[in-house]
GROMACS .gro file of C-alpha atoms in nm:
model
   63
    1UNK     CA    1  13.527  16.412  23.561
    2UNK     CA    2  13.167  16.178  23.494
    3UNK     CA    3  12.997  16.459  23.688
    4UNK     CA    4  13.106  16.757  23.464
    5UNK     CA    5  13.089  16.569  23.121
    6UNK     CA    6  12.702  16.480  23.270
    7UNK     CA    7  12.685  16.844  23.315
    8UNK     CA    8  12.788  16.961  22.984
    9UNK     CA    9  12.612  16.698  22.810
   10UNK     CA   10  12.303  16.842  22.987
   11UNK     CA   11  12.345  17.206  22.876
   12UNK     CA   12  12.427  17.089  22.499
   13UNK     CA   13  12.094  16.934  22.534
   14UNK     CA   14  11.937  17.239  22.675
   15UNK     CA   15  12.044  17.440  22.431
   16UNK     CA   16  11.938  17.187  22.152
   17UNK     CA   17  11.583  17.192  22.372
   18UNK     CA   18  11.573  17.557  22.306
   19UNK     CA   19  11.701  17.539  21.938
   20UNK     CA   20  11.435  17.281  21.902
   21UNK     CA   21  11.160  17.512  22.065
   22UNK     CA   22  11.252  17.854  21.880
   23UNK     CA   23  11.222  17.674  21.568
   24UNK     CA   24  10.870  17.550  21.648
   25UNK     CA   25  10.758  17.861  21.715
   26UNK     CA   26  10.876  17.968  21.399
   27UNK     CA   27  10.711  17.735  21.231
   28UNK     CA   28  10.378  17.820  21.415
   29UNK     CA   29  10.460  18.187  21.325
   30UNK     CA   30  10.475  18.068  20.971
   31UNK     CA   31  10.205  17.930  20.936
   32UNK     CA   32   9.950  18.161  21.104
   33UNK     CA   33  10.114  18.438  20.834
   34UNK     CA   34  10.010  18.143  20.532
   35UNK     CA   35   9.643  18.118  20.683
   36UNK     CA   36   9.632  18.490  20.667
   37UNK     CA   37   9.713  18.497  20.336
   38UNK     CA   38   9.479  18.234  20.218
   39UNK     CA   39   9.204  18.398  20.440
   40UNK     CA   40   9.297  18.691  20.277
   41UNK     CA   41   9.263  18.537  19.932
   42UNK     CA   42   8.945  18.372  20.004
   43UNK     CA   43   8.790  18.713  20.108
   44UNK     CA   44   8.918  18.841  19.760
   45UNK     CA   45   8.788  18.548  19.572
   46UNK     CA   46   8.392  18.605  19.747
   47UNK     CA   47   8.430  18.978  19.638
   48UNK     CA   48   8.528  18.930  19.272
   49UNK     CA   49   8.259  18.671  19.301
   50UNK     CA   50   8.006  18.886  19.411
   51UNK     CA   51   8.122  19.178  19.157
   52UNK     CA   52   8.068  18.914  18.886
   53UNK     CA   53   7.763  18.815  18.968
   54UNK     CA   54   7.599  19.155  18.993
   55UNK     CA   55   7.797  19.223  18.651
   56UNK     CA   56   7.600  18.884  18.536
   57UNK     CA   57   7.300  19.068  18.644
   58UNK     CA   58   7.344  19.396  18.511
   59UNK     CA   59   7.404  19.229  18.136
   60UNK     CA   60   7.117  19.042  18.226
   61UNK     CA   61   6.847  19.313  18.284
   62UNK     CA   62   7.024  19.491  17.975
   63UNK     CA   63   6.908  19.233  17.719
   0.00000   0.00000   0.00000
């Protein structure tokens, strides 16, 4: 009887192990999708930047 409880209570924690590992690489997937959204946002943020400024400069040579 010891040697099949010692059994089970190895496959329940296998299968917390693997519980345990599919939600880390959830996590992981999660937050590679947030860097690629702030990257993304970043990128947007230097091109309105750079639109601005040559706005800046366009007012600029108009005056």
């Amino acid at each position: 009887m010891g040697a099949m409880a010692s059994v089970a209570a190895q496959q329940a924690i296998s299968a917390e192990n693997t519980a345990a590992a599919m939600a880390m690489a959830k996590i992981k997937a999660d937050e590679a999708r947030k860097m690629a959204l702030i990257n993304s946002f970043l990128t947007g943020v230097e091109e309105v930047a750079k639109i601005n400024k040559k706005g800046n400069q366009i007012a600029a040579d108009a005056i």
